[in-house]
């Protein structure tokens, strides 16, 4: 995991090196104060040399001015490095998510995925900046201050250092509990996001059924789970912090008792030495305190990066290395003894075999859950058959690259999904390089052109989230135009008229007939409406994953 985390520093190696150099200088400047203090009190105060005291003060002020600019550099550019690393991780994660199979999204809620991409990576960004900086600065200061303590009085330095193992032991003892607690906290935050995403997306249904109380209760469950897990995390953190702070207080006791005894028994240990020692002890303790306070952020960052890797380690959709990259399919389809089951269910399809000629329209009918939609999901290779083969134009679909296969298929679905943006954006989504002429042509074929032109902003009209400003029929026709603009030879229509009135249904059916007649497209249409099914060249009835009638 560490190796993969460090790899994100590579593009920013130059700036990271400067950041660490600045951190080193900040640490070294901090070490100057006890050294100058000892010199002033041991030499210039006894000699009453005010000029040298002022000169040393001026030197210290100059060093502090330099440290001010160095701290600005570290704070600004260090955070920029962290943000850029976060952006790269987010990009990698988004790219990877697009390559994951349908089965991944069957099992993972959108809100929880969003939480990993936002909250978790924000914590990783903070760790990316503060982690190396804190460990480097604190490491240098701890080693440097302890080395200087040894030069003042090695016996007292060892007494102080003897307290450190207790702090380490406490840290190791409580760290595991903290890590587990923060992991559960991350999960509960993801649960809140999932609940929010579901509730906000379905707010219109909630209002329609006056079910605000139900949504409040659902949200309270995840919200209370977060409070519970966060409380456990803070309890573990409280135990850790209070215990380690107690050990740090012991440093002061050891310094007073040990320093007093040594000062009484040894003439060589002067007041100036003791003053410099006390100041140096504070420099020794301060970075330890910083590291302790950093533990929560460290645990958050490590937990976030682990959850990021959980997504990145998910297997992407399988594609043969030598799969066909460019192909134009005619639309002849053959299912040969196809079996399919989801991981948690028995077979959805049982030995399904049928053939569809090029340019033929087929209606798949039957009770819900029989396997009709599964057939449409197998053709574009969203899922892979458990056994058997699916061929298009005599080519096994597994031998065709996923992009090449899907670019030959047009999708018209019952639950139309339109992206936030304009009508033009959504039609053009089917073919990003489409010209205005192509968009207009597709909208006319989908019988939506006249409606679009009646709008004040025409094709630039914003449709709202998921097309909320449009009727069901209008959304369906825009989705049809999006499919038509790709000029596919194969169209999969899953209940394309299920949510439409009779007029809109007739328009969609007429559109499919037109595509079949003029463009010789092969159409597979799932429907429960037998009147619409009669428009097809053939009807295939499916029940319990088997073809029981065909004709």
Tab-separated table of N, CA, C and O in Angstrom, residues 185 317 319 392 520:
chain	number	residue	atom	x	y	z
A	185	UNK	N	-16.073	4.519	11.182
A	185	UNK	CA	-16.579	5.880	10.970
A	185	UNK	C	-16.713	6.182	9.492
A	185	UNK	O	-17.696	6.773	9.034
A	317	UNK	N	-14.116	-4.862	-16.441
A	317	UNK	CA	-14.771	-5.755	-17.399
A	317	UNK	C	-13.724	-6.500	-18.227
A	317	UNK	O	-12.775	-5.896	-18.728
A	319	UNK	N	-11.957	-8.233	-21.243
A	319	UNK	CA	-11.908	-8.097	-22.699
A	319	UNK	C	-10.659	-8.808	-23.195
A	319	UNK	O	-9.572	-8.636	-22.641
A	392	UNK	N	-22.965	-12.441	-33.096
A	392	UNK	CA	-23.562	-11.435	-33.978
A	392	UNK	C	-22.811	-11.512	-35.298
A	392	UNK	O	-21.577	-11.399	-35.326
A	520	UNK	N	-33.277	-0.862	-42.113
A	520	UNK	CA	-33.044	-2.311	-42.035
A	520	UNK	C	-32.353	-2.691	-40.730
A	520	UNK	O	-31.435	-3.501	-40.698
